CSV table of C-alpha atoms in Angstrom, one decimal:
chain,number,residue,atom,x,y,z
U,1,MET,CA,102.9,34.9,71.4
U,2,THR,CA,104.6,35.8,74.4
U,3,ASP,CA,104.4,32.2,75.3
U,4,SER,CA,107.0,31.5,72.6
U,5,ILE,CA,109.9,33.8,74.0
U,6,VAL,CA,112.6,31.7,76.0
U,7,PRO,CA,113.3,33.3,79.3
U,8,LEU,CA,117.0,34.2,79.7
U,9,PRO,CA,118.9,32.0,81.9
U,10,GLY,CA,120.2,32.3,85.3
U,11,LEU,CA,117.9,36.0,84.9
U,12,LYS,CA,115.8,35.1,87.7
U,13,ASP,CA,118.7,34.5,89.9
U,14,ARG,CA,120.4,38.1,89.4
U,15,GLN,CA,116.9,39.3,90.0
U,16,ARG,CA,116.6,37.4,93.0
U,17,LEU,CA,120.3,38.2,94.1
U,18,LYS,CA,119.8,42.2,92.6
U,19,ILE,CA,123.2,41.9,90.8
U,20,ASN,CA,122.7,44.5,87.5
U,21,VAL,CA,124.1,42.9,84.1
U,22,ILE,CA,126.3,46.0,84.1
U,23,GLU,CA,128.5,44.8,87.4
U,24,LEU,CA,129.1,41.2,85.9
U,25,PRO,CA,131.9,40.5,83.5
U,26,PRO,CA,132.5,41.8,79.8
U,27,GLU,CA,132.0,38.4,79.1
U,28,GLU,CA,129.1,37.5,80.7
U,29,GLN,CA,127.4,40.6,79.7
U,30,VAL,CA,128.4,39.9,75.9
U,31,LYS,CA,127.1,36.7,76.3
U,32,ILE,CA,123.3,38.3,77.7
U,33,TYR,CA,123.8,41.0,75.2
U,34,LEU,CA,123.6,38.8,72.4
U,35,GLN,CA,121.1,36.4,73.8
U,36,THR,CA,119.0,39.3,74.0
U,37,CYS,CA,119.7,40.4,70.2
U,38,GLU,CA,118.9,36.9,69.1
U,39,GLU,CA,115.4,37.1,70.7
U,40,GLY,CA,114.4,40.1,69.0
U,41,LEU,CA,116.0,38.6,65.6
U,42,LYS,CA,113.4,35.9,66.1
U,43,ILE,CA,110.4,38.1,67.0
U,44,LEU,CA,110.5,40.8,64.8
U,45,PRO,CA,111.2,39.8,61.8
U,46,PRO,CA,107.6,37.7,61.2
U,47,LEU,CA,106.2,40.6,63.3
U,48,GLN,CA,107.5,42.7,60.5
U,49,GLU,CA,106.4,40.4,57.7
U,50,ARG,CA,103.0,40.1,58.8
U,51,LEU,CA,103.0,44.1,59.4
U,52,ALA,CA,103.8,44.1,55.7
U,53,ALA,CA,101.0,42.3,54.7
U,54,VAL,CA,98.6,43.4,57.1
U,55,ALA,CA,99.5,47.0,55.4
U,56,ASP,CA,98.9,46.0,51.4
U,57,LYS,CA,95.9,44.0,53.0
U,58,GLY,CA,94.4,47.0,54.5
U,59,GLN,CA,95.4,49.5,51.8
U,60,SER,CA,92.9,47.2,49.2
U,61,MET,CA,90.2,47.0,51.8
U,62,HIS,CA,87.3,49.1,52.3
U,63,PRO,CA,88.2,51.7,55.0
U,64,GLU,CA,85.1,50.8,56.9
U,65,LYS,CA,86.5,46.9,57.0
U,66,GLY,CA,89.9,48.1,56.8
U,67,ALA,CA,90.3,50.1,59.9
U,68,PRO,CA,88.9,47.7,62.8
U,69,PHE,CA,91.1,45.0,60.5
U,70,LEU,CA,94.3,47.3,60.4
U,71,ARG,CA,93.7,48.0,64.4
U,72,LYS,CA,93.6,44.4,65.2
U,73,GLU,CA,96.5,43.6,63.4
U,74,LEU,CA,98.5,47.0,65.0
U,75,GLU,CA,97.4,45.5,68.4
U,76,VAL,CA,98.9,42.2,67.7
U,77,TYR,CA,101.9,43.7,66.4
U,78,GLN,CA,102.2,45.7,69.7
U,79,ASP,CA,101.8,42.6,71.9
U,80,GLY,CA,104.9,40.9,70.1
U,81,LEU,CA,106.9,43.9,70.4
U,82,LEU,CA,105.8,44.5,74.0
U,83,ALA,CA,106.8,40.7,74.4
U,84,LEU,CA,110.9,41.9,73.5
U,85,PHE,CA,110.7,44.4,76.4
U,86,PRO,CA,111.0,42.5,79.7
U,87,ARG,CA,114.2,41.1,77.6
U,88,LEU,CA,115.4,44.3,77.0
U,89,ASN,CA,114.9,45.9,80.3
U,90,ALA,CA,116.4,43.0,81.8
U,91,ALA,CA,119.6,43.0,79.5
U,92,LEU,CA,119.8,46.8,80.2
U,93,ASP,CA,118.5,46.6,83.6
U,94,MET,CA,115.8,48.7,83.2
U,95,PRO,CA,112.3,48.1,85.6
U,96,ALA,CA,110.3,46.3,83.8
U,97,ASP,CA,107.0,48.0,84.1
U,98,ASP,CA,107.3,51.1,85.6
U,99,PRO,CA,108.4,54.4,84.1
U,100,GLU,CA,107.7,56.1,87.4
U,101,VAL,CA,110.3,54.2,88.9
U,102,LEU,CA,112.9,55.0,86.0
U,103,ARG,CA,111.6,59.0,86.7
U,104,LYS,CA,112.3,58.7,90.4
U,105,LYS,CA,115.9,57.2,89.8
U,106,LEU,CA,116.9,59.8,87.6
U,107,ALA,CA,115.6,62.2,90.2
U,108,GLN,CA,117.6,60.8,92.6
U,109,CYS,CA,120.7,60.3,90.6
U,110,GLN,CA,120.4,63.9,89.7
U,111,ALA,CA,120.3,64.9,93.5
U,112,ASP,CA,123.0,62.7,94.0
U,113,LEU,CA,125.0,64.5,92.1
U,114,ALA,CA,124.2,67.9,93.4
U,115,GLU,CA,125.0,66.4,96.7
U,116,ALA,CA,128.3,65.4,95.1
U,117,GLN,CA,129.2,68.5,93.7
U,118,GLN,CA,128.6,70.1,96.9
U,119,ALA,CA,130.6,68.0,98.5
U,120,LEU,CA,133.3,68.6,96.1
U,121,PHE,CA,133.0,72.1,96.5
U,122,LYS,CA,133.3,71.9,100.3
U,123,THR,CA,136.3,69.5,99.8
U,124,GLN,CA,137.6,72.3,98.0
U,125,GLN,CA,137.4,74.8,100.5
U,126,GLU,CA,138.7,73.1,102.9
U,127,ASN,CA,141.4,72.3,100.8
U,128,ARG,CA,142.1,75.9,100.4
U,129,ASN,CA,142.0,76.5,104.0
U,130,LEU,CA,144.1,74.1,104.9
U,131,ARG,CA,147.0,75.3,102.1
U,132,GLN,CA,146.1,78.6,104.0
U,133,GLU,CA,146.9,77.5,107.1
U,134,LEU,CA,150.0,75.4,105.8
U,135,ASP,CA,151.2,78.4,104.5
U,136,LYS,CA,150.9,80.1,107.8
U,137,ARG,CA,152.7,77.7,110.0
U,138,GLN,CA,155.5,77.5,107.3
U,139,GLY,CA,155.8,81.0,107.5
U,140,LEU,CA,156.1,80.0,111.5
U,141,ILE,CA,158.3,77.8,111.0
U,142,ASP,CA,160.6,79.8,108.8
U,143,GLU,CA,160.5,82.5,111.2
U,144,LEU,CA,161.2,80.4,114.2
U,145,GLN,CA,163.9,78.6,112.2
U,146,LYS,CA,166.0,82.0,112.1
U,147,GLU,CA,165.1,82.9,115.3
U,148,ASN,CA,166.8,79.4,116.5
U,149,SER,CA,170.0,80.4,113.9
U,150,ALA,CA,170.2,84.0,115.6
U,151,LEU,CA,170.2,82.1,119.2
U,152,LYS,CA,172.3,79.9,118.1
U,153,GLY,CA,174.9,82.7,117.1
U,154,GLN,CA,174.8,84.5,120.5
U,155,LEU,CA,175.2,81.1,122.1
U,156,ALA,CA,178.2,80.4,120.3
U,157,GLU,CA,179.4,83.9,120.8
U,158,PHE,CA,178.9,83.5,124.5
U,159,GLN,CA,180.8,80.3,124.5
U,160,GLY,CA,183.5,82.1,123.2
U,161,ARG,CA,183.4,84.0,126.0
U,162,VAL,CA,184.5,81.7,128.7
U,163,SER,CA,185.9,83.3,131.8
U,164,THR,CA,188.4,81.6,134.0
U,165,ASN,CA,190.3,82.0,136.9
U,166,PRO,CA,194.3,83.3,136.6
U,167,SER,CA,195.4,79.7,138.1
U,168,GLU,CA,193.3,77.9,134.8
U,169,PHE,CA,194.6,80.3,132.5
U,170,GLY,CA,198.4,79.7,134.0
U,171,ALA,CA,197.6,75.6,133.5
U,172,ALA,CA,196.1,76.3,130.0
U,173,LEU,CA,199.3,78.4,129.3
U,174,GLY,CA,201.8,75.9,130.6
U,175,GLN,CA,200.3,73.0,128.4
U,176,ALA,CA,201.2,75.1,125.1
U,177,VAL,CA,204.6,75.7,126.4
U,178,ASP,CA,205.0,72.5,127.5
U,179,ALA,CA,203.3,71.1,123.7
U,180,ILE,CA,206.2,73.1,122.0
U,181,GLN,CA,208.9,72.1,124.2
U,182,GLN,CA,208.1,68.3,123.5
U,183,GLY,CA,208.1,69.1,119.8
U,184,LEU,CA,211.1,70.8,119.7
U,185,THR,CA,213.0,68.3,121.9
U,186,SER,CA,211.5,65.1,120.1
U,187,LEU,CA,212.7,66.1,117.1
U,188,ASP,CA,214.9,64.1,115.2
U,189,ASN,CA,217.6,66.2,113.3
U,190,ALA,CA,221.3,64.9,113.3
U,191,PHE,CA,222.6,67.8,114.6
U,192,VAL,CA,221.3,70.5,116.7
U,193,ASP,CA,218.5,69.9,119.4
U,194,TYR,CA,215.9,73.7,119.5
U,195,GLY,CA,214.2,74.7,122.5
U,196,LEU,CA,212.1,77.5,123.7
U,197,GLN,CA,214.0,80.3,125.0
U,198,GLU,CA,211.5,83.0,125.5
U,199,LEU,CA,208.0,83.1,125.3
U,200,ASP,CA,205.9,86.8,125.2
U,201,LEU,CA,202.6,87.1,125.3
U,202,GLN,CA,200.6,90.6,124.9
U,203,THR,CA,196.7,90.6,125.1
U,204,GLN,CA,194.2,92.5,126.2
U,205,VAL,CA,191.8,90.9,128.5
U,206,ASN,CA,188.4,91.6,131.0
U,207,ILE,CA,189.5,91.0,134.6
U,208,GLN,CA,186.3,90.2,136.6
U,209,LEU,CA,186.2,90.1,140.4
U,210,ASP,CA,183.3,87.8,141.3
U,211,GLU,CA,181.1,87.9,144.2
U,212,ARG,CA,183.5,85.8,146.1
U,213,LYS,CA,186.3,88.6,145.5
U,214,GLN,CA,187.9,86.0,143.4
U,215,LEU,CA,189.7,87.7,139.7
U,216,SER,CA,188.7,85.9,136.6
U,217,ILE,CA,189.9,86.7,133.3
U,218,ARG,CA,187.8,86.7,130.2
U,219,PHE,CA,188.9,87.2,126.2
U,220,PRO,CA,186.9,89.4,124.4
U,221,GLY,CA,184.8,87.6,122.1
U,222,LEU,CA,185.5,87.2,118.2
U,223,ASN,CA,182.6,89.4,117.2
U,224,GLU,CA,183.0,92.2,120.0
U,225,GLN,CA,184.3,95.5,120.2
U,226,ILE,CA,185.4,96.8,123.0
U,227,ALA,CA,187.4,100.5,124.0
U,228,PRO,CA,190.6,99.5,124.4
U,229,GLN,CA,191.1,101.6,127.6
U,230,ASN,CA,188.1,99.4,129.2
U,231,LEU,CA,190.1,96.1,128.5
U,232,THR,CA,193.1,95.4,130.9
U,233,GLN,CA,196.8,94.8,129.2
U,234,LEU,CA,198.3,91.3,130.3
U,235,ASN,CA,202.1,91.0,129.2
U,236,MET,CA,203.3,87.4,130.3
U,237,ARG,CA,207.0,87.1,129.3
U,238,LEU,CA,208.4,83.2,129.8
U,239,ARG,CA,212.1,82.2,129.9
U,240,PRO,CA,213.6,78.5,131.2
U,241,ILE,CA,215.7,77.5,134.0
U,242,PRO,CA,218.6,75.8,133.3
U,243,LYS,CA,218.6,72.7,135.4
U,244,SER,CA,221.9,73.1,136.7
U,245,GLU,CA,221.0,76.8,137.9
U,246,ARG,CA,217.9,75.5,139.3
U,247,GLU,CA,219.7,73.3,141.7
U,248,LYS,CA,222.5,75.4,142.7
U,249,PRO,CA,221.9,75.9,146.7
U,250,ALA,CA,220.6,79.4,147.4
U,251,GLY,CA,223.2,82.3,148.5
A,1,MET,CA,180.8,92.5,89.3
A,2,SER,CA,183.4,91.7,91.6
A,3,GLU,CA,183.4,89.3,93.9
A,4,GLN,CA,183.5,89.7,97.6
A,5,ILE,CA,185.6,87.1,99.4
A,6,THR,CA,184.4,86.6,103.1
A,7,LEU,CA,187.0,85.5,105.1
A,8,ARG,CA,185.5,83.2,108.4
A,9,PRO,CA,187.7,83.2,111.4
A,10,THR,CA,189.2,80.0,112.2
A,11,ALA,CA,190.0,78.9,116.1
A,12,ALA,CA,192.9,75.9,117.0
A,13,PRO,CA,194.2,75.0,119.9
A,14,LEU,CA,197.5,76.8,120.9
A,15,THR,CA,199.2,73.9,121.8
A,16,GLU,CA,198.7,72.3,117.8
A,17,MET,CA,199.8,75.2,117.0
A,18,LEU,CA,202.9,75.6,118.8
A,19,ARG,CA,203.4,71.4,117.7
A,20,GLN,CA,203.1,72.5,114.2
A,21,VAL,CA,205.7,75.6,114.5
A,22,ALA,CA,207.9,72.7,115.8
A,23,LEU,CA,207.5,70.3,112.9
A,24,ASP,CA,208.3,73.2,110.6
A,25,ILE,CA,211.7,73.8,112.6
A,26,ALA,CA,212.3,70.5,111.9
A,27,GLU,CA,211.9,70.7,108.5
A,28,ALA,CA,213.8,74.0,108.2
A,29,GLN,CA,216.9,72.0,110.1
A,30,ASN,CA,216.5,69.1,108.0
A,31,ALA,CA,217.3,71.3,104.8
A,32,LEU,CA,221.0,72.5,106.6
A,33,ASP,CA,221.5,69.2,107.9
A,34,ALA,CA,221.8,67.7,104.2
A,35,HIS,CA,224.3,70.2,103.3
A,36,ALA,CA,226.3,68.9,106.5
A,37,VAL,CA,226.3,65.1,105.4
A,38,ALA,CA,226.8,65.9,101.8
A,39,THR,CA,230.4,67.3,102.7
A,40,LYS,CA,231.1,64.5,105.2
A,41,THR,CA,231.4,62.5,101.8
A,42,GLU,CA,234.1,65.5,100.5
A,43,ARG,CA,237.3,65.3,100.0
A,44,ASP,CA,240.3,68.0,99.0
A,45,GLN,CA,243.1,67.2,96.4
A,46,SER,CA,245.3,65.7,98.5
A,47,GLY,CA,242.7,63.3,99.3
A,48,ASN,CA,242.1,64.9,102.7
A,49,ASP,CA,238.7,65.0,104.4
A,50,LEU,CA,237.1,68.1,104.0
A,51,PRO,CA,235.7,69.6,107.8
A,52,VAL,CA,232.3,68.8,108.1
A,53,VAL,CA,230.2,72.2,108.2
A,54,SER,CA,227.1,72.4,109.6
A,55,PHE,CA,224.5,75.3,109.9
A,56,PHE,CA,221.8,76.0,112.7
A,57,PHE,CA,219.4,79.0,113.4
A,58,PRO,CA,221.0,80.6,116.5
A,59,GLU,CA,217.4,82.1,117.0
A,60,ILE,CA,214.2,81.9,115.6
A,61,GLU,CA,211.6,84.4,116.4
A,62,LEU,CA,207.9,83.7,115.5
A,63,ASP,CA,205.3,86.9,116.4
A,64,LEU,CA,201.9,86.6,115.9
A,65,SER,CA,198.9,88.7,116.0
A,66,LEU,CA,196.3,86.6,116.7
A,67,ALA,CA,193.0,86.7,119.2
A,68,PHE,CA,193.0,84.2,122.1
A,69,THR,CA,189.8,82.6,123.3
A,70,LEU,CA,189.2,80.2,125.9
A,71,ALA,CA,187.3,77.2,125.7
A,72,ARG,CA,186.2,74.8,128.1
A,73,VAL,CA,186.6,71.3,127.3
A,74,GLU,CA,185.9,68.7,129.2
A,75,GLY,CA,185.9,71.0,132.6
A,76,GLN,CA,189.4,72.5,132.0
A,77,GLY,CA,190.2,75.5,130.1
A,78,ARG,CA,191.6,75.5,126.8
A,79,LEU,CA,193.5,78.3,124.9
A,80,ASP,CA,192.9,78.6,121.0
A,81,VAL,CA,193.9,81.1,118.9
A,82,THR,CA,192.5,82.6,115.8
A,83,PRO,CA,195.4,83.8,113.4
A,84,ALA,CA,194.7,87.7,112.6
A,85,ASN,CA,193.8,88.4,109.0
A,86,PRO,CA,196.0,91.5,107.4
A,87,THR,CA,192.6,93.0,106.0
A,88,GLY,CA,191.2,93.4,109.8
A,89,SER,CA,187.7,93.2,108.4
A,90,GLY,CA,184.5,92.0,109.3
A,91,PHE,CA,185.5,89.4,112.5
A,92,PHE,CA,188.8,90.6,112.4
A,93,GLN,CA,188.1,94.3,113.6
A,94,SER,CA,187.2,92.6,116.8
A,95,SER,CA,189.4,93.9,120.1
A,96,SER,CA,190.5,90.1,120.7
A,97,PHE,CA,192.6,90.5,118.0
A,98,SER,CA,195.2,93.2,119.0
A,99,SER,CA,196.9,89.8,120.9
A,100,ARG,CA,200.4,89.0,120.3
A,101,LEU,CA,202.3,85.9,120.9
A,102,ARG,CA,206.2,85.9,120.2
A,103,ALA,CA,208.2,82.8,121.0
A,104,ARG,CA,211.8,82.4,120.7
A,105,ILE,CA,213.2,79.6,119.7
A,106,ALA,CA,217.3,78.8,119.9
A,107,PRO,CA,219.8,75.6,119.9
A,108,LEU,CA,219.6,73.8,122.9
A,109,ALA,CA,223.2,74.7,123.9
A,110,LEU,CA,221.9,78.6,123.3
A,111,VAL,CA,218.7,78.6,125.1
A,112,GLY,CA,220.1,79.4,129.1
A,113,ASN,CA,221.6,82.3,127.3
A,114,PRO,CA,219.8,85.6,127.1
A,115,PRO,CA,218.0,86.7,123.7
A,116,THR,CA,220.6,88.6,121.5
A,117,GLU,CA,218.0,91.9,121.8
A,118,GLU,CA,215.0,92.9,122.8
A,119,THR,CA,212.1,94.0,121.3
A,120,PRO,CA,209.9,95.2,123.6
A,121,ASP,CA,206.4,96.3,122.6
A,122,ASP,CA,205.4,99.6,121.4
């Protein structure tokens, strides 16, 4: 009966190439499964028909004759079924003839699964460690940024404490006077022009004497509290001299 | 809950502030000049032109409480100013806000004359 079974097309090639049916495209898998079903339908109905007839006959026989008859017929039935197994095994990617291989494969799968679970647990643990390290570093970054902001504030305050020598201070003041003079004389008013009559400046400064015995002036910073008695009072009053008077010869 | 307002000091170059003062004076004088221009076209009942009347500020005094800071710009010292704040809180409590700047401005024709009165600092 096994001779009547037609081998699946391409099965040998797949076995040679070690390609499993389940790895094939679904369309090709369906083709193979349907072909396996057809094989089963060809084999099973004649077997069942024969088995029914054998059972009827066995019931009517004397047990001494019926027992060997039935045993022989069941062996034929078994052969018929066994003929179908290679087709089923091939279609389902099962080893055809070695259950031990299946057990080994199952054991290997279980071992692989245990190993994968262990690797997953390890990865999760590493992930937790990395997260903790990341949080720790983020805390350090926040702390450094805070420190950086504080230093920037101190730097801004320090930059507000620029010292200068008196001549430079005088030049800066002169520029300011010049600015208002120019602003006033360039006005386009129709009836009157204005000029600076007097500029009076009163301020408290810190007079410093450097290593070269040069005086320098420093204004208190905007965020600085200094006792007034520790500062020098600087009063300056500027008045313009009319050109006509300036040009008069001395004496 | 009352809302707390935080004022921050804003510094600007002294030259810029004084230029702005000059522009404000120009605007004020323009308002006075508008009156003089208007009187140019007015006539009395006999048809005679009315004398043009113009006004001016004999003296403008600017008295500022502020803080001076020195900035170094392109190697040159520059005077910056920060106007004081009436609340005198926070930054504005600093010693630097004890500075004063007074400028007297007058028509050019009167600039050579001494100021009308002295206001010595207490």
